[in-house]
XYZ file of C-alpha atoms in Angstrom:
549
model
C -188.177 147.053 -80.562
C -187.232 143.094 -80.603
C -186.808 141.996 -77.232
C -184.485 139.386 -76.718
C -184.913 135.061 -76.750
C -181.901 133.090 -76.009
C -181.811 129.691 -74.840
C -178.629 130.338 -73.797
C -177.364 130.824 -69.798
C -178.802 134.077 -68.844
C -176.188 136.529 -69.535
C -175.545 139.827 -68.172
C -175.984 143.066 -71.151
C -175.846 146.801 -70.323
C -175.325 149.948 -71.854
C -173.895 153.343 -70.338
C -173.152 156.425 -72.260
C -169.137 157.298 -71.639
C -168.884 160.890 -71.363
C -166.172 162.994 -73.090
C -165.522 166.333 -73.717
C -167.403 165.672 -76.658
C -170.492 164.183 -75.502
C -172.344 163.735 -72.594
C -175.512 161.985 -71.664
C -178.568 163.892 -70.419
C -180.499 160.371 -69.591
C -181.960 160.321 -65.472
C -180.846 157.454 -63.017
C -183.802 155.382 -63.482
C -182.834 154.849 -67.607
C -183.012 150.790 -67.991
C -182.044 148.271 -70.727
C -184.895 145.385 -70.751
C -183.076 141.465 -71.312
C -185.329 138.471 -71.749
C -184.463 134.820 -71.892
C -186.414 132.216 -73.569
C -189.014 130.568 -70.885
C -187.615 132.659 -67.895
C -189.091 136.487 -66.177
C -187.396 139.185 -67.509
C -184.322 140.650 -65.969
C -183.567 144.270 -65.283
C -180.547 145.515 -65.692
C -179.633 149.317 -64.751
C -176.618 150.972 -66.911
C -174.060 152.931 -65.299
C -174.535 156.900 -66.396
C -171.871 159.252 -66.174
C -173.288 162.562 -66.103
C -171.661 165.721 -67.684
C -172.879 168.195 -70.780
C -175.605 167.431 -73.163
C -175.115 165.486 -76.074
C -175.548 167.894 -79.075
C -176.421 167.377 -82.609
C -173.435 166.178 -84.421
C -171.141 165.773 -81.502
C -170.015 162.336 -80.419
C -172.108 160.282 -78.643
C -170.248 157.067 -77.074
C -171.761 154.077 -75.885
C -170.115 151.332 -73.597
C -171.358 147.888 -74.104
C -170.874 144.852 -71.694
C -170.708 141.833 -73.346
C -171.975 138.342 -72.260
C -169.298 136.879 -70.322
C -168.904 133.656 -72.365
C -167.850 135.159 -75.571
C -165.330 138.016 -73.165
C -163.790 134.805 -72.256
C -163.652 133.292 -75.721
C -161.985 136.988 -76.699
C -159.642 137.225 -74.054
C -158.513 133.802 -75.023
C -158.266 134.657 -78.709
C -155.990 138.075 -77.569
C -153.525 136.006 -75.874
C -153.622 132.542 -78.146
C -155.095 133.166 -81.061
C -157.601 130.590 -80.575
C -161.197 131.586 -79.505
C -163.707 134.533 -80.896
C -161.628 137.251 -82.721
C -163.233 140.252 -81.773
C -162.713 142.240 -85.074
C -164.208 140.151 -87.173
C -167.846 140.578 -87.608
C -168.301 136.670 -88.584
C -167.412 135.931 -84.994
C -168.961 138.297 -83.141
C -171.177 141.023 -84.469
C -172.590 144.117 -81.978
C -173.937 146.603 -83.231
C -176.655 149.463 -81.584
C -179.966 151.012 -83.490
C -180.339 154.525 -83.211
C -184.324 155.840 -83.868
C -185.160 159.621 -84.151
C -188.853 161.150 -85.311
C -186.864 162.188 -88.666
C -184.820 158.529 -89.239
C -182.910 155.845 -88.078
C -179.870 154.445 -88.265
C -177.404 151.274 -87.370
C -173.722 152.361 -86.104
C -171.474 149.126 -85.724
C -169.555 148.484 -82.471
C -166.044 148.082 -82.284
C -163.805 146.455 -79.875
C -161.772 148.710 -77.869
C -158.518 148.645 -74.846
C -157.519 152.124 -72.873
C -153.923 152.751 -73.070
C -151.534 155.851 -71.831
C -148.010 156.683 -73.035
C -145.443 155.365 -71.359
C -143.487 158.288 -69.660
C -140.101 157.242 -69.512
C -140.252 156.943 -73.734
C -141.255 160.502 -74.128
C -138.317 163.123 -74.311
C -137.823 166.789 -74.598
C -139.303 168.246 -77.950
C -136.480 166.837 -80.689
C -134.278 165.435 -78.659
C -133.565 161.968 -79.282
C -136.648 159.828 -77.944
C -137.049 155.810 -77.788
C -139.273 153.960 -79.629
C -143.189 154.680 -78.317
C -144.449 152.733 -75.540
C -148.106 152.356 -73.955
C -149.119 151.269 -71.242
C -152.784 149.566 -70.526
C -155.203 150.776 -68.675
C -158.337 149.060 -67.648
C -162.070 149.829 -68.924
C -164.844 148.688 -68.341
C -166.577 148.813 -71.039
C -164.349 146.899 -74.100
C -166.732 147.329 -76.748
C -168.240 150.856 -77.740
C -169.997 152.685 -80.214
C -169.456 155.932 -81.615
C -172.705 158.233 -83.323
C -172.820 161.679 -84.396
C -176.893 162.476 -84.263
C -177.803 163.983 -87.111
C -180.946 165.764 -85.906
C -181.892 167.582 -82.298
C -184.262 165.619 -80.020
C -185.238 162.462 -78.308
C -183.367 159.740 -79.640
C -183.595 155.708 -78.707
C -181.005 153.651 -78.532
C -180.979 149.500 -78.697
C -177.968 147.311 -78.619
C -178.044 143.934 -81.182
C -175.474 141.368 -79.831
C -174.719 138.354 -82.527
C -172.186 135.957 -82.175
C -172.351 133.766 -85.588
C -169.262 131.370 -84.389
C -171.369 129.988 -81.203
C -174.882 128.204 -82.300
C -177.940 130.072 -80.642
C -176.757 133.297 -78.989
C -178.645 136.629 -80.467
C -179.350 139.065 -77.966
C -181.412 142.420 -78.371
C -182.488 145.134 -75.969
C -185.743 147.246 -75.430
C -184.636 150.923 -76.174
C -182.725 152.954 -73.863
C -183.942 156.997 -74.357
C -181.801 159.926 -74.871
C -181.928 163.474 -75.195
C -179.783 165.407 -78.095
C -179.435 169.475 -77.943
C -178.986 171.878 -80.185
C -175.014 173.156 -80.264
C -172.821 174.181 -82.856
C -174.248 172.223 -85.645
C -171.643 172.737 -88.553
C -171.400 169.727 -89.309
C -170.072 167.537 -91.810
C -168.240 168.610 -95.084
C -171.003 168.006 -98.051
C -170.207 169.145 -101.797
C -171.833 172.629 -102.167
C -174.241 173.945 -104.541
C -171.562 175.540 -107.397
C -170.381 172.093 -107.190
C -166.376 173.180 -107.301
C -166.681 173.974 -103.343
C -167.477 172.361 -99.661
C -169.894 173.320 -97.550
C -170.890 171.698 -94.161
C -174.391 170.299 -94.188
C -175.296 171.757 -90.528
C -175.419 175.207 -91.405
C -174.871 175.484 -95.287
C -171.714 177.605 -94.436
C -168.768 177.435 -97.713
C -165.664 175.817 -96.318
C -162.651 176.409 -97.995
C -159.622 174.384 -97.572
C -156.609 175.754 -95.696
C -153.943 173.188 -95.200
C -150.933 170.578 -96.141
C -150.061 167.579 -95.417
C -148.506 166.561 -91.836
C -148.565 163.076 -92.902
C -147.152 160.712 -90.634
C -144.764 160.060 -87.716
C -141.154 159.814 -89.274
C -141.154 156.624 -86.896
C -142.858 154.698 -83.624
C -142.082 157.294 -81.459
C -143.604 159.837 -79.275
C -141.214 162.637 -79.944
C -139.090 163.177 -83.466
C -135.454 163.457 -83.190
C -132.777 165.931 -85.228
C -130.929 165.207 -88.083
C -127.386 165.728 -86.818
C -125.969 166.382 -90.435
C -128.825 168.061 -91.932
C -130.327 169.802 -88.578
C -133.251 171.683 -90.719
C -134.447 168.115 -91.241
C -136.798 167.069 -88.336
C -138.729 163.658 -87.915
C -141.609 163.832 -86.042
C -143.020 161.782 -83.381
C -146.743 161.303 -82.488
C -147.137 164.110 -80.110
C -145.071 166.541 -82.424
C -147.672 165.510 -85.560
C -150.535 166.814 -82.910
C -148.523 170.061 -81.839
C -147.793 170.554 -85.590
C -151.703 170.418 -86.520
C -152.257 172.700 -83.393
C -149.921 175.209 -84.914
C -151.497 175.244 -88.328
C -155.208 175.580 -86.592
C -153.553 178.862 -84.567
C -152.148 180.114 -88.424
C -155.576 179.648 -89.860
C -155.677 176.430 -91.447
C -158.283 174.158 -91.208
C -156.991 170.935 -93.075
C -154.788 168.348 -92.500
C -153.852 165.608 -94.521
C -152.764 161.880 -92.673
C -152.042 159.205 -94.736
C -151.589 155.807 -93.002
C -148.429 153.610 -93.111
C -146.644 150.785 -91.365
C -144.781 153.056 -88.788
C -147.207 154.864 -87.556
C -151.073 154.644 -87.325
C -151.536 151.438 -89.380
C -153.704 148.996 -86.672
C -153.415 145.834 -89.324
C -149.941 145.851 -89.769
C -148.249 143.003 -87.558
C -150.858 140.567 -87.714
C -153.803 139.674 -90.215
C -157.640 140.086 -88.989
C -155.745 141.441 -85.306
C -155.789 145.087 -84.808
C -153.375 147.124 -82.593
C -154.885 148.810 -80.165
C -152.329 151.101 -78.958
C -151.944 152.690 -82.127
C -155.699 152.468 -82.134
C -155.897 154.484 -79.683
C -153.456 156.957 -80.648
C -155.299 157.504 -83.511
C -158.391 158.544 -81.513
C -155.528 161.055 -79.789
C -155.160 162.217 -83.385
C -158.454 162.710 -84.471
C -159.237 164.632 -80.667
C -156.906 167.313 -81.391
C -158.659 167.818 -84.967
C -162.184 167.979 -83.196
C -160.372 170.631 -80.509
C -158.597 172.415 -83.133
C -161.711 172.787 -85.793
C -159.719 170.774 -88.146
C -161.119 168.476 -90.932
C -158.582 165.807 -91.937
C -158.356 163.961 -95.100
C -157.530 160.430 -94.183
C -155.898 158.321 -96.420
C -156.290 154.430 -95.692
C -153.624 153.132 -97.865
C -149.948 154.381 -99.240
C -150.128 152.467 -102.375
C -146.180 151.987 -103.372
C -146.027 148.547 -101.963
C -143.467 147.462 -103.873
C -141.386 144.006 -104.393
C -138.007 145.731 -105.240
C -135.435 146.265 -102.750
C -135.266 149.380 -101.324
C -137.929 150.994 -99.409
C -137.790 148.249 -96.991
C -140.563 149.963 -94.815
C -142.840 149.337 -97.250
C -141.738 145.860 -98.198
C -144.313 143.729 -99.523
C -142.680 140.608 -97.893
C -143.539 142.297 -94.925
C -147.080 142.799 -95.563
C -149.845 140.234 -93.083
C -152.050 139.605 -96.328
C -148.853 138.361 -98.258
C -147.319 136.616 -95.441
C -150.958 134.787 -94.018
C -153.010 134.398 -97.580
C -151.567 131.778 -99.804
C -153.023 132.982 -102.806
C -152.027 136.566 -102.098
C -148.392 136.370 -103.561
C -148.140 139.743 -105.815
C -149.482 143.221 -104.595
C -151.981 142.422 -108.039
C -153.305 139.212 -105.879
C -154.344 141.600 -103.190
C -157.260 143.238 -105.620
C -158.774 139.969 -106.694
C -158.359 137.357 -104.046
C -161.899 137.042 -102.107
C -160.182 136.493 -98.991
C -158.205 139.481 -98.529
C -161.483 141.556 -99.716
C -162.847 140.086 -97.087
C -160.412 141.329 -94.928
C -160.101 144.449 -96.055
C -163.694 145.206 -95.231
C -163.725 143.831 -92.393
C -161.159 146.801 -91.465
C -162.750 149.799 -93.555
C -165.800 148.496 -90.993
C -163.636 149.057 -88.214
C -162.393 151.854 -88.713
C -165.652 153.922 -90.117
C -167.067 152.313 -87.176
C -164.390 153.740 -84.540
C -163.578 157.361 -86.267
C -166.402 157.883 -88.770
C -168.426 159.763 -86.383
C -166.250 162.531 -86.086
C -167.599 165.982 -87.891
C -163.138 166.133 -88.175
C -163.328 162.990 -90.716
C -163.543 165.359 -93.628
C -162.505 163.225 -96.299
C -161.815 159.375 -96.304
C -159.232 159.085 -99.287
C -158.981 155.259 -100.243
C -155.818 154.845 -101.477
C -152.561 157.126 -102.880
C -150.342 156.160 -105.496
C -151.841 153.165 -107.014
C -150.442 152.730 -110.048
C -146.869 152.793 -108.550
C -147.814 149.537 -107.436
C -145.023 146.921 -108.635
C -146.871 144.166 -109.855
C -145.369 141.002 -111.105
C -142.508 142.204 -113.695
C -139.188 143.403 -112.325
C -140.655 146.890 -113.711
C -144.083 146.583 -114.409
C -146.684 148.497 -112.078
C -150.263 149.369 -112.460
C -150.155 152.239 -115.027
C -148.015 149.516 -117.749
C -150.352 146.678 -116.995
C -153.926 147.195 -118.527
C -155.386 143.961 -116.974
C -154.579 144.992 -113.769
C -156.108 148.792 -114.014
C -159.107 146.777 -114.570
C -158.738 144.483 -111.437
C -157.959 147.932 -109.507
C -161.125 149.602 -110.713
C -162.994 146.731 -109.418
C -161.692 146.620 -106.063
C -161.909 150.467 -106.201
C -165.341 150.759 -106.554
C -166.188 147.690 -104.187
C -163.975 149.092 -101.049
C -165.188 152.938 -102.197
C -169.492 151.174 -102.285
C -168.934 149.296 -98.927
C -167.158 152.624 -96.656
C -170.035 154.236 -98.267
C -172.518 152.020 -96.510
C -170.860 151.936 -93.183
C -171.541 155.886 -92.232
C -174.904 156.405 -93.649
C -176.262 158.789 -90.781
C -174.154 161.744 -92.893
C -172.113 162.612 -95.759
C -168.814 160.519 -96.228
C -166.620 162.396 -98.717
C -164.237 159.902 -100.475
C -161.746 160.066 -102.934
C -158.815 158.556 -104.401
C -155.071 159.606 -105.661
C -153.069 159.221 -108.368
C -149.018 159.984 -109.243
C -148.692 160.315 -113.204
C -151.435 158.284 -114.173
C -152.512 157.060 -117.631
C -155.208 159.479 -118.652
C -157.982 156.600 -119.154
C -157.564 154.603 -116.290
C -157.700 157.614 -113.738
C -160.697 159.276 -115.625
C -162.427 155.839 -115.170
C -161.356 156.045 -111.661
C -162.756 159.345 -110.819
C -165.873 159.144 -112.741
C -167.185 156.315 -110.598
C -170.362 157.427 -108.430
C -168.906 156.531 -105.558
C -165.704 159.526 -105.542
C -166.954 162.555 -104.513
C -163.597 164.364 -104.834
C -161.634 164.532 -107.096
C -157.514 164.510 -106.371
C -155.348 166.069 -109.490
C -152.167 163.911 -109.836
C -149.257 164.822 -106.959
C -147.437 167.761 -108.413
C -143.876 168.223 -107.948
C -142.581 170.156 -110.899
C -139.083 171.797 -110.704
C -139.437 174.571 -113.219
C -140.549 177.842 -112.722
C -144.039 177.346 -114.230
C -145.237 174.781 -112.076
C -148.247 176.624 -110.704
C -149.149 177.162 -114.377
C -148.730 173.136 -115.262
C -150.852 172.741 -112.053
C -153.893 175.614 -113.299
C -153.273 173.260 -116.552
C -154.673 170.161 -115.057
C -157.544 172.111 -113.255
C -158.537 173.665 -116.077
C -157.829 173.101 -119.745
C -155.388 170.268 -120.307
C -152.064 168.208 -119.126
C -152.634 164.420 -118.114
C -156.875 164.790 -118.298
C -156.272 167.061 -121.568
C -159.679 169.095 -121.055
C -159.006 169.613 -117.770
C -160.448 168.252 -114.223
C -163.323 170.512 -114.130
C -164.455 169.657 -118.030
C -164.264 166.222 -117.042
C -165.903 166.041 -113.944
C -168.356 168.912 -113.355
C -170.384 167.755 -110.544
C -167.224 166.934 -108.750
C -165.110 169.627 -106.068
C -161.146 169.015 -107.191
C -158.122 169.678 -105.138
C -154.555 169.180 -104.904
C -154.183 166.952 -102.179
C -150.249 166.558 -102.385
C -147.620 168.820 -104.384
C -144.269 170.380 -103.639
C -140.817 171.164 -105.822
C -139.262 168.174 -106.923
C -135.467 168.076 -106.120
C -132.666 170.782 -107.143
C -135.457 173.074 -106.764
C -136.164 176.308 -104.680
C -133.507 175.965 -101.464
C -130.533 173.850 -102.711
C -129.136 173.455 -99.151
C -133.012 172.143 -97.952
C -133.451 168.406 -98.173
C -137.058 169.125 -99.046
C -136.568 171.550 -101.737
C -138.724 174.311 -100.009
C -137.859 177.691 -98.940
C -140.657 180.338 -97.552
C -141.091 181.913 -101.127
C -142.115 178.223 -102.708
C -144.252 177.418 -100.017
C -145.590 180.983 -100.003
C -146.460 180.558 -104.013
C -147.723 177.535 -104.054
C -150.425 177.853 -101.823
C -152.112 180.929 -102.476
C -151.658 180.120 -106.356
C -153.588 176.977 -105.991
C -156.245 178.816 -103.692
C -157.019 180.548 -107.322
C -157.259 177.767 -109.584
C -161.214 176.619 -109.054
C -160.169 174.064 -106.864
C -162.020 173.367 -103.388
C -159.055 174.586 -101.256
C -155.614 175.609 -101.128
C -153.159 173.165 -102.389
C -151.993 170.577 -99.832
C -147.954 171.194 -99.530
C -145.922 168.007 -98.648
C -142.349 169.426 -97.374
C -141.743 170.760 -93.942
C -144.208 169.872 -91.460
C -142.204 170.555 -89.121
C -142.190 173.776 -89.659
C -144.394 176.545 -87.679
C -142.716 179.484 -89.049
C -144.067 178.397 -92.797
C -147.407 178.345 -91.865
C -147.047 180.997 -89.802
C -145.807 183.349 -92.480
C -148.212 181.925 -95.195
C -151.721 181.155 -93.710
C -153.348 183.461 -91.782
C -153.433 186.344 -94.728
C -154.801 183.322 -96.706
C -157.271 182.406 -94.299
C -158.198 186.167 -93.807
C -159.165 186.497 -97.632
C -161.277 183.527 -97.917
C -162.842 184.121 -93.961
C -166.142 185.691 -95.788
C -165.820 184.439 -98.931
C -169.505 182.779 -99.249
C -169.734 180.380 -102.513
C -173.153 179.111 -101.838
C-alpha cells in the first residue's frame, strides 16, 4: 500500500466500519490506520469500531471516513455560502477507499453524507391529509462514507485515498486496515442467465423471475398521501405509504418494484446545480432498506424523460430545471445531450449515486432514462422521435452516461437499461443494441382494446414497432415490460386509472407467458393491496420452482 506524504499541517484521518443491520465489522480493538507526513514520525491513529454481526459476502459493508479538518471547514462553508470545496464534486474533493481480496480488488468512491429523521408533527394518520415532509438533522460523525458489497468470502483490506484537486499539495493515503467477510446468504446480484431471455443472481446461479409493478413515486413531498375527496378510490401516496406499499407486494409474492425518479420526490439535484439534497438523500436510503428487508430488487430509473417546454405539466417544467436555469448554453432539453458542461454534471451525479446505493444486492436494475423521445425539443411540436439529428445526439449521450455507470460498480453486475413510449423503430433498435443495455424495455403499453395482451406478445415476439420482434432482434438480451396498463375509457369506467381486478389480473399473468424475464410491470393502483393481493401470490406460486438455468 502507498503510505501517505503531505507537506501539508498534519491532519487527523480515520476509518471505522458503521454497523447496520446489514453489516457489521468483525475487526479486534487494536485494528489501526497508519498516516505519515512528509519529514515528520508517523502518527497512529486508532478508528472507532462498532461491533455487531459479521460482515457477509454481498451484504453492505459501510465505512465512516473523517476528513482533514481544513477541507470540513472549506465544506461547511460551501453548505451554507456556496463558496468553498463542494463536496459532491469529485474535482474538489475526491475520497475514495481500495478494497484488496486474494481473488481481486476493487475502488468504491466515497460520498458525502448528513443523518436526518422525519419530522413528527408532518406525519399524519395513514391518508389523512398530511403537510408537506419535513426532516430534521441529526448529527454524525462520520460525514463521508463508503458503501461495498464484497464479492467473495474472506480477509479483505481496506485503504482510504483522500484527494483534494482545488487545494495545491494535499493527497493523503492510508496503510490497510484488515477485515474479515463470512459466508451468508450469498444470492446476490441479478446477472442475465444462461437461456439468455431470464435473470439469475450470480451468488448462487438461482433463476429469478420477475414479480412486480410499478409503485413509482410519492404523489408529492410528503410523508403520508392524502384522499381524493371527489374521486375517493384515487389515493396519493406519501413516502412512508410507497414503503408500506412495497412491503405489501413482498407479503403477496412479488419481488420487483419499479421507482422512477422525479422532481417531487427522490430527485437529490433538483433545487440547485452540482448541490445534492440530503434529506431526500437519505430517504432514499429509507427506500432502498425496506427493498433489502423485503427481498425486493428495484428497477431504478434515473430520469423521467418528458421534460417538456409547453405549458402544462408544470412539475416537470423545463424552466424549472438547475441545468437550464445555471448553464448558459443549456437553453433547450436538446442542449442538455451535447453541452460538455452539463455531461459533466451529470456524471458527476450517476457517481454519486452508484457510489451511495450501488452496493445494494436490491439495485436490480439501473434504468437510465424513460420516455426520451417525448422530449420537446426546440419546435412548438417537435420532440425526439420527429427530429433525426437529435436521436443521434441522444444515442451519444446514451451510450456515454450508460459506459460511465458501468464503470462506477465494477465489483458486480450492474444491469442497465433504457425506455421508450412509441418510438421510431430505428432509433430504439440502435438504442438497445448498444453493448452497454443489458435489458431490454418493450415500449410502455397502454392499449384500450381487448387484444392488448396479444399487441404486447406481438412486440415480444414476431412484430409491431421492432417488426421481427424483441427477441429476433436482440437474442442475447432478457426483455420485459417495464410499464403498461389500459389506456383511458378502458376496463372500470368509474376508475380514474382505468383498472379493475380482472385487467390487472390479465395483464400480469399474460405477460408472465410471453418469453419475457418477468411479469409485466402494471402502472395503475399502487395503492392498492387488495390487487396484489388477489393477483400475486398464485403467480408467484407457479414460477416458485420454475428453474430456467
Amino acid at each position: 500500500m502507498t503510505r501517505i506524504y503531505t507537506d501539508c499541517l498534519l491532519m487527523k484521518l480515520a476509518l471505522a466500519f458503521i454497523i447496520s443491520v446489514f453489516a457489521c465489522s468483525s475487526l479486534g480493538a487494536r485494528d489501526y490506520l497508519e498516516v505519515h507526513r512528509l519529514g515528520i514520525s508517523k502518527n497512529l491513529i486508532e478508528p472507532e469500531l462498532i461491533s455487531g454481526l459479521p460482515i457477509e459476502k454481498f451484504s453492505k459493508a459501510e465505512l465512516g471516513i473523517y476528513i482533514p479538518e481544513e477541507i470540513t471547514l472549506s465544506i461547511d462553508e460551501f453548505l451554507k455560502t456556496g463558496k468553498g470545496i463542494n463536496p459532491f464534486d469529485p474535482d474538489q474533493v475526491d475520497v475514495s477507499v481500495f478494497f484488496e481480496h486474494e481473488l481481486g480488488a476493487c475502488v468504491a468512491n466515497a460520498f458525502y453524507y448528513e443523518a436526518y429523521s422525519r419530522e413528527p408533527s408532518t406525519i399524519k394518520a395513514v391518508f389523512d391529509y398530511c403537510p408537506d415532509a419535513k426532516w430534521n438533522k441529526n448529527k454524525t460523525p462520520f460525514n463521508w462514507r463508503v458503501r461495498f458489497a464484497p464479492p467473495y468470502a474472506g480477509n479483505w483490506t481496506a485503504s482510504v485515498h483522500i484527494k483534494a484537486p482545488s487545494v495545491p499539495g494535499i493527497y493523503f493515503s492510508s496503510l490497510p486496515l484488515k477485515f474479515e467477510v463470512m459466508h451468508g446468504n450469498e444470492a446476490g446480484f441479478l446477472e442475465t442467465g444462461s437461456d439468455k431471455r431470464h435473470f439469475r443472481l450470480n451468488g448462487n446461479k438461482k433463476s429469478f423471475f420477475c414479480l412486480g409493478q410499478d409503485i413509482a413515486w410519492p404523489d408529492g413531498s410528503r410523508f403520508r398521501g392524502s384522499v381524493n375527496a371527489a374521486k375517493p378510490y384515487l389515493v396519493a401516496g406519501g413516502y412512508m405509504d410507497i414503503q408500506d406499499w412495497i412491503e405489501n407486494l413482498s407479503q403477496s409474492g412479488g419481488n420487483m418494484v419499479r421507482v422512477v425518479n422525479v422532481p417531487w420526490s427522490y430527485e437529490i439535484e433538483w433545487d440547485t446545480l452540482g448541490k445534492y439534497n440530503m434529506a431526500r438523500a437519505w430517504e432514499l436510503d429509507t427506500l432502498f432498506s425496506t427493498c433489502e428487508l423485503n427481498d425486493v430488487k428495484m428497477m431504478f430509473c434515473m430520469e423521467h424523460g418528458t421534460y417538456t417546454v409547453l405549458p402544462g405539466e408544470q412539475h416537470l417544467d423545463w424552466n424549472k430545471h438547475p441545468y437550464h436555469r445555471t448553464l448558459k448554453n443549456v437553453e433547450m432539453p436538446e442542449d442538455f445531450l451535447v453541452d460538455s458542461t452539463a455531461r459533466s454534471w451529470y456524471r458527476k451525479k450517476l457517481r454519486y449515486f452508484l457510489a451511495r446505493w450501488g452496493y445494494s444486492q436490491s439495485l436490480g436494475v439501473f434504468q437510465l432514462i424513460s420516455e426520451m423521445e417525448h422530449w420537446t425539443l426546440r419546435g412548438k411540436n417537435t420532440n425526439l422521435k420527429d427530429n433525426k439529428g437529435a436521436q443521434k445526439k441522444f444515442l451519444n449521450w446514451h451510450n456515454e452516461m450508460l459506459a460511465f455507470a458501468k464503470e462506477q460498480v465494477a465489483y458486480r453486475p450492474l444491469l442497465t437499461s433504457t425506455s421508450y413510449g412509441a418510438a421510431p423503430r430505428d432509433h430504439a433498435i440502435n438504442a438497445f443494441s448498444s453493448p452497454f443495455v443489458d435489458v431490454v424495455c418493450p415500449r410502455h403499453c397502454y392499449f384500450t382494446q381487448r387484444n392488448d395482451n396479444l399487441d404486447r406478445w406481438n412486440e415480444v415476439n414476431s412484430k409491431s414497432t421492432f417488426e421481427k420482434g424483441i427477441h429476433t432482434l436482440f437474442p442475447d438480451k432478457p426483455a420485459f415490460f417495464d410499464e403498461l396498463g389500459f389506456g383511458t375509457s378502458a376496463a372500470d369506467p368509474n376508475d380514474i386509472d382505468a383498472c379493475n381486478d380482472i385487467t390487472y389480473h390479465n395483464t400480469i399473468w399474460a405477460t408472465s407467458f410471453m418469453g419475457t424475464a418477468g411479469s409485466g410491470m402494471y402502472w395503475w393502483r399502487w395503492g392498492s393491496n387488495a390487487y396484489r393481493e388477489n393477483n400475486f401470490p398464485a403467480l408467484a406460486a407457479f414460477f416458485k420452482n420454475v428453474d430456467f438455468e
